[in-house]
Coordinates of C-alpha atoms and ligand atoms in Angstrom, one line a residue:
X110 CA 6.4 13.7 -20.0
X111 CA 7.2 10.0 -20.0
X112 CA 8.4 7.8 -22.8
X113 CA 7.4 4.2 -22.4
X114 CA 9.6 1.9 -24.3
X115 CA 8.3 -1.3 -26.0
X116 CA 9.3 -4.6 -24.3
X117 CA 11.6 -5.4 -27.3
X118 CA 13.3 -2.0 -27.4
X119 CA 17.1 -2.2 -27.5
X120 CA 19.6 -0.3 -25.4
X121 CA 20.4 1.8 -28.6
X122 CA 16.7 2.7 -28.9
X123 CA 16.7 4.0 -25.3
X124 CA 20.0 5.9 -25.9
X125 CA 18.5 7.5 -29.0
X126 CA 15.6 8.9 -26.9
X127 CA 18.0 10.2 -24.2
X128 CA 20.3 11.8 -26.8
X129 CA 17.5 13.5 -28.6
X130 CA 16.0 14.9 -25.4
X131 CA 19.4 16.2 -24.2
X132 CA 20.1 17.8 -27.5
X133 CA 16.8 19.7 -27.1
X134 CA 18.0 21.0 -23.7
X135 CA 16.1 18.6 -21.5
X136 CA 17.0 15.9 -19.0
X137 CA 16.1 12.2 -19.4
X138 CA 15.9 9.8 -16.5
X139 CA 16.0 6.1 -17.5
X140 CA 14.4 3.5 -15.2
X141 CA 14.7 -0.1 -16.2
X142 CA 11.8 -2.0 -14.7
X143 CA 11.1 -5.7 -14.6
X144 CA 8.9 -5.6 -17.7
X145 CA 9.5 -2.2 -19.3
X146 CA 11.9 0.7 -19.5
X147 CA 10.5 4.1 -18.9
X148 CA 12.2 7.4 -19.6
X149 CA 11.1 10.4 -17.6
X150 CA 11.6 13.8 -19.2
X151 CA 12.2 17.0 -17.4
X152 CA 12.3 20.3 -19.2
X153 CA 10.4 22.2 -21.8
X154 CA 7.3 20.0 -22.6
X155 CA 6.3 22.1 -25.7
X156 CA 9.8 21.6 -27.1
X157 CA 9.6 17.8 -26.5
X158 CA 6.3 17.8 -28.3
X159 CA 8.1 18.8 -31.5
X160 CA 10.7 16.0 -31.3
X161 CA 8.4 13.3 -32.7
X162 CA 9.5 10.9 -30.0
X163 CA 6.6 8.6 -30.8
X164 CA 8.2 7.9 -34.2
X165 CA 11.5 6.7 -32.8
X166 CA 12.3 2.9 -32.9
X167 CA 11.4 1.0 -29.8
X168 CA 9.0 3.7 -28.4
X169 CA 5.6 2.4 -27.4
X170 CA 4.0 5.5 -25.9
X171 CA 4.6 9.1 -25.0
X172 CA 2.5 10.4 -22.2
X173 CA 2.1 14.0 -21.3
X174 CA 1.4 14.6 -17.6
X175 CA 1.3 17.8 -15.6
X176 CA 1.7 16.3 -12.1
X177 CA 5.1 15.3 -10.8
X178 CA 4.1 11.6 -10.4
X179 CA 3.3 10.0 -13.7
X180 CA 2.8 6.3 -13.6
X181 CA 0.4 6.4 -10.6
X182 CA -1.5 9.5 -11.7
X183 CA -5.1 9.3 -12.8
X184 CA -4.3 11.7 -15.6
X185 CA -2.3 8.9 -17.2
X186 CA -4.8 6.2 -16.3
X187 CA -8.4 7.5 -15.9
X188 CA -9.8 4.1 -15.0
X189 CA -9.4 3.3 -11.3
X190 CA -7.2 0.2 -10.9
X191 CA -8.0 -3.1 -9.2
X192 CA -5.1 -4.8 -7.4
X193 CA -5.3 -8.5 -6.8
X194 CA -3.6 -10.1 -3.8
X195 CA -3.5 -13.8 -4.1
X196 CA -6.7 -13.6 -6.2
X197 CA -8.5 -11.2 -3.8
X198 CA -9.4 -7.9 -5.4
X199 CA -9.0 -4.5 -3.9
X200 CA -10.6 -1.8 -6.1
X201 CA -13.5 0.5 -6.9
X202 CA -16.4 -2.0 -6.8
X203 CA -15.6 -3.8 -3.6
X204 CA -14.7 -3.2 0.0
X205 CA -12.0 -5.5 1.2
X206 CA -11.5 -6.3 4.8
X207 CA -7.9 -7.1 5.8
X208 CA -7.5 -8.1 9.5
X209 CA -5.2 -9.9 11.8
X210 CA -2.8 -9.3 14.6
X211 CA -0.5 -6.3 14.7
X212 CA 2.5 -8.7 15.2
X213 CA 2.9 -12.4 14.8
X214 CA 3.6 -13.7 18.3
X215 CA 2.9 -17.5 18.4
X216 CA 1.2 -20.0 16.0
X217 CA -1.8 -20.2 18.3
X218 CA -2.2 -16.4 18.6
X219 CA -1.8 -15.9 14.8
X220 CA -4.3 -18.7 13.9
X221 CA -6.7 -17.4 16.6
X222 CA -6.5 -13.9 15.1
X223 CA -6.9 -15.2 11.6
X224 CA -10.1 -17.1 12.6
X225 CA -11.5 -14.0 14.2
X226 CA -10.6 -12.0 11.1
X227 CA -12.3 -14.6 8.8
X228 CA -15.4 -14.7 11.1
X229 CA -15.8 -10.9 10.6
X230 CA -15.6 -11.2 6.8
X231 CA -11.9 -10.6 6.2
X232 CA -10.4 -12.1 3.0
X233 CA -6.8 -11.1 3.6
X234 CA -4.7 -11.7 6.8
X235 CA -2.4 -9.0 8.2
X236 CA 0.4 -9.7 10.6
X237 CA 3.9 -8.3 11.1
X238 CA 6.9 -10.5 11.4
X239 CA 9.3 -7.6 11.1
X240 CA 8.1 -4.8 13.3
X241 CA 9.3 -1.2 13.0
X242 CA 9.2 0.0 16.6
X243 CA 9.8 3.4 18.0
X244 CA 11.8 1.9 20.9
X245 CA 14.8 -0.4 20.3
X246 CA 13.8 -2.2 23.5
X247 CA 10.3 -3.1 22.2
X248 CA 9.4 -6.4 20.6
X249 CA 10.9 -6.3 17.1
X250 CA 9.0 -9.2 15.7
X251 CA 9.9 -12.9 15.1
X252 CA 11.5 -12.3 11.7
X253 CA 11.6 -15.4 9.4
X254 CA 10.0 -17.6 12.1
X255 CA 7.0 -15.2 12.0
X256 CA 6.9 -15.5 8.2
X257 CA 6.8 -19.3 8.6
X258 CA 3.9 -19.0 11.0
X259 CA 2.0 -16.8 8.6
X260 CA 2.6 -19.3 5.8
X261 CA 1.2 -22.1 8.0
X262 CA -1.9 -20.0 8.9
X263 CA -2.4 -19.2 5.2
X264 CA -2.3 -23.0 4.6
X265 CA -4.9 -23.6 7.3
X266 CA -7.3 -20.7 6.5
X267 CA -6.7 -20.1 2.8
X268 CA -6.2 -16.4 3.5
X269 CA -3.4 -14.6 1.5
X270 CA -1.0 -12.7 3.8
X271 CA 0.0 -9.1 4.0
X272 CA 3.2 -8.5 6.0
X273 CA 5.6 -5.7 6.4
X274 CA 9.2 -5.4 5.2
X275 CA 11.3 -2.8 7.0
X276 CA 14.7 -3.2 5.2
X277 CA 15.6 -3.4 1.6
X278 CA 17.9 -6.3 2.4
X279 CA 14.9 -8.4 3.6
X280 CA 12.7 -7.8 0.5
X281 CA 13.5 -11.1 -1.2
X282 CA 13.0 -13.1 2.0
X283 CA 9.7 -11.5 2.9
X284 CA 8.5 -11.7 -0.8
X285 CA 9.2 -15.4 -0.8
X286 CA 6.4 -15.8 1.9
X287 CA 4.1 -12.8 1.5
X288 CA 1.2 -12.3 -0.9
X289 CA 1.5 -8.5 -0.4
X290 CA 4.4 -6.5 1.0
X291 CA 3.6 -3.7 3.4
X292 CA 5.7 -0.6 3.6
X293 CA 5.0 1.2 6.9
X294 CA 4.5 4.8 7.7
X295 CA 8.1 5.3 9.0
X296 CA 9.5 3.9 5.7
X297 CA 7.3 5.8 3.3
X298 CA 10.4 7.8 2.1
X299 CA 12.9 5.0 2.4
X300 CA 13.7 5.2 -1.3
X301 CA 16.0 2.2 -1.5
X302 CA 13.2 0.1 0.1
X303 CA 10.6 1.5 -2.3
X304 CA 12.8 0.6 -5.3
X305 CA 13.4 -2.9 -3.8
X306 CA 9.7 -3.6 -3.4
X307 CA 9.1 -2.3 -6.8
X308 CA 11.2 -5.1 -8.2
X309 CA 10.0 -7.8 -5.9
X310 CA 7.1 -9.1 -8.1
X311 CA 4.5 -8.8 -5.3
X312 CA 1.7 -6.2 -4.8
X313 CA 2.6 -3.5 -2.3
X314 CA 0.6 -1.7 0.4
X315 CA 2.2 1.7 0.9
X316 CA 1.2 3.4 4.1
X317 CA 1.1 7.2 4.2
X318 CA 4.0 8.7 6.2
X319 CA 2.6 10.2 9.4
X320 CA 4.2 13.5 8.3
X321 CA 3.7 13.2 4.6
X322 CA 1.6 15.3 2.3
X323 CA -0.6 13.4 -0.2
X324 CA 1.7 14.5 -3.0
X325 CA 4.8 13.1 -1.2
X326 CA 2.8 9.8 -0.7
X327 CA 2.1 9.6 -4.4
X328 CA 5.7 10.4 -5.2
X329 CA 6.7 7.5 -3.0
X330 CA 4.3 5.3 -4.9
X331 CA 5.9 6.5 -8.1
X332 CA 9.2 5.1 -6.9
X333 CA 7.6 1.6 -6.7
X334 CA 5.8 2.0 -10.0
X335 CA 8.9 3.2 -11.8
X336 CA 10.5 -0.2 -11.1
X337 CA 7.7 -1.8 -13.1
X338 CA 5.3 -2.6 -10.3
X339 CA 1.9 -1.0 -10.6
X340 CA 0.2 -3.3 -8.1
X341 CA 0.2 -0.7 -5.3
X342 CA -2.5 0.0 -2.7
X343 CA -2.3 3.2 -0.8
X344 CA -3.2 3.1 2.9
X345 CA -4.1 6.2 4.9
X346 CA -3.3 5.4 8.6
X347 CA -3.5 8.8 10.2
X348 CA -1.1 11.7 10.4
X349 CA 0.6 13.6 13.2
X350 CA -1.2 16.7 14.4
X351 CA -1.4 18.6 17.7
X352 CA -4.2 16.3 18.8
X353 CA -3.3 13.8 21.5
X354 CA -6.6 12.1 22.2
X355 CA -6.1 9.8 19.2
X356 CA -2.8 8.0 18.3
X357 CA -2.9 9.8 15.0
X358 CA -5.4 12.0 13.2
X359 CA -7.2 10.0 10.6
X360 CA -7.2 12.1 7.4
X361 CA -10.5 11.0 6.0
X362 CA -10.3 13.5 3.1
X363 CA -7.1 11.8 1.9
X364 CA -9.3 9.1 0.4
X365 CA -11.3 11.0 -2.1
X366 CA -8.3 13.3 -2.8
X367 CA -5.9 10.4 -3.5
X368 CA -8.5 8.6 -5.6
X369 CA -9.0 11.7 -7.7
X370 CA -5.2 12.2 -8.2
X371 CA -4.3 8.5 -8.6
X372 CA -5.8 5.4 -10.2
X373 CA -4.5 3.3 -7.3
X374 CA -6.9 1.8 -4.7
X375 CA -6.9 3.6 -1.3
X376 CA -7.7 1.9 2.0
X377 CA -7.8 3.0 5.6
X378 CA -6.2 1.7 8.8
X379 CA -8.6 2.7 11.6
X380 CA -6.6 0.8 14.2
X381 CA -3.3 2.6 13.8
X382 CA -5.0 6.0 13.4
X383 CA -7.4 5.8 16.3
X384 CA -5.1 3.8 18.5
X385 CA -8.0 2.8 20.8
X386 CA -10.3 -0.2 20.5
X387 CA -13.5 1.9 20.9
X388 CA -12.6 4.1 18.0
X389 CA -12.0 1.3 15.4
X390 CA -15.7 0.7 14.5
X391 CA -16.7 4.4 14.2
X392 CA -13.6 5.0 12.0
X393 CA -14.4 1.9 10.0
X394 CA -17.9 3.3 9.3
X395 CA -16.3 6.6 8.2
X396 CA -13.9 4.8 6.0
X397 CA -16.6 2.9 4.2
X398 CA -18.8 6.1 3.9
X399 CA -16.0 8.1 2.4
X400 CA -15.4 5.5 -0.3
X401 CA -12.3 3.6 0.9
X402 CA -11.6 0.5 -1.2
X403 CA -10.8 -1.4 2.0
X404 CA -9.9 -1.3 5.7
X405 CA -7.0 -3.0 7.6
X406 CA -7.8 -3.8 11.2
X407 CA -5.9 -5.2 14.2
X408 CA -7.6 -8.1 16.0
X409 CA -6.1 -10.2 18.8
X410 CA -7.5 -13.2 20.8
X411 CA -5.9 -11.9 24.0
X412 CA -5.0 -8.2 23.6
X413 CA -4.1 -7.9 27.3
X414 CA -1.1 -10.2 26.5
X415 CA -0.3 -8.7 23.1
X416 CA 3.4 -7.8 22.5
X417 CA 2.4 -4.9 20.3
X418 CA -0.6 -2.5 20.0
X419 CA -3.0 -4.5 22.3
X420 CA -5.1 -1.4 23.2
X421 CA -6.2 -0.9 19.6
X422 CA -7.0 -4.6 18.8
X423 CA -10.5 -5.7 18.4
X424 CA -11.6 -8.6 20.6
X425 CA -14.0 -11.5 20.0
X426 CA -16.9 -9.4 21.4
X427 CA -16.4 -6.8 18.7
X428 CA -16.6 -9.2 15.8
X429 CA -20.3 -9.3 15.3
X430 CA -20.5 -5.5 15.0
X431 CA -17.6 -5.4 12.7
X432 CA -19.1 -8.2 10.5
X433 CA -22.4 -6.3 10.3
X434 CA -20.7 -3.0 9.5
X435 CA -18.6 -4.4 6.6
X436 CA -21.5 -6.3 5.2
X437 CA -24.3 -3.6 5.5
X438 CA -22.5 -0.3 4.8
X439 CA -20.7 -1.0 1.4
X440 CA -24.0 -1.5 -0.6
X441 CA -25.0 2.0 0.5
X442 CA -22.0 3.3 -1.5
X443 CA -22.4 0.9 -4.4
X444 CA -19.9 -1.7 -3.2
X445 CA -19.9 -5.2 -1.9
X446 CA -17.8 -6.8 0.7
X447 CA -15.1 -8.8 -1.1
X448 CA -15.9 -12.5 -0.8
X449 CA -13.3 -15.3 -0.3
Ligands
PEP502 C1 1.4 -1.9 11.2 O1 0.5 -1.9 10.4 O2 1.6 -2.8 11.9 C2 2.2 -0.6 11.4 C3 3.4 -0.7 12.0 O3 1.6 0.4 10.8 P1 2.2 1.9 10.6 O4 3.4 1.8 9.7 O5 1.0 2.6 9.9 O6 2.5 2.5 11.9
MN503 MN1 0.8 -2.0 15.0

């Protein structure tokens, strides 16, 4: 059960809820978000039902929920949500293409990739300035210099930018440039980072941990929501299985399952799941067919020179087919490609 406090509720109002719940033998967890305070209740729900919490001063709503994640659950919010990124919608009626380089390397490479992305129908630009790499010797990203390049390319192309933040200490810096913050697979359960992006005032794309269940993924989203930020897009990017032919195993069924359990948009990353260029288009078709609200795809003007993930980047020769796929398939599942 969750008690949502009114914006004007006082500290004493919050305390009164906590005291009443504790007196009834329950536990109350207060989270103070940017725009609202939410009190999560743990204990005997039937007993809580008799407390008339809704009648207490400063209480706006009391929501009874049977799943462990509350704010992101569809039970709490039956209508599927639309998340807007710099004005671009990601949601149930559209199919949004996000594309760009895995990593920002140079201004020319980033602009080149952005133009490729746009030519294929992308309305949002991806590109990592802070890169989470398995090896400490691999290219770690350009940091703030990369963010400045992204901002210049946004200026030039008009595309809002999606970029990763890997450390809670960098959230403010990255949020000052980004239109959407990306939390990567390796950080899905970095709870301090989730809380920090929850307070950053920017939409968040939360990738599924490669070893996470769908429930764990939704609990991670709940950490962000609990800080008052419900602008969250879930991204399925493949999970680790015994299979070695692909970089990760794309869990196609995660899309309808997550959409049933949560009101948040769900997109697919066919690049990081397949890990090979020739798998990206087939997996993109599967993503659209299964009802994903968007796809995020790596493109690179010269993948043979890429400092990160060259083998999975689409090249100029692939763009025509990508453009055709994202234009022609969505109407078959009652969607349209998001327009700029
Ligand atoms: C990425 O999108 O650049 C990335 C690092 O993805 P993931 O966290 O899914 O590996
Ligand atoms: Mn990558």
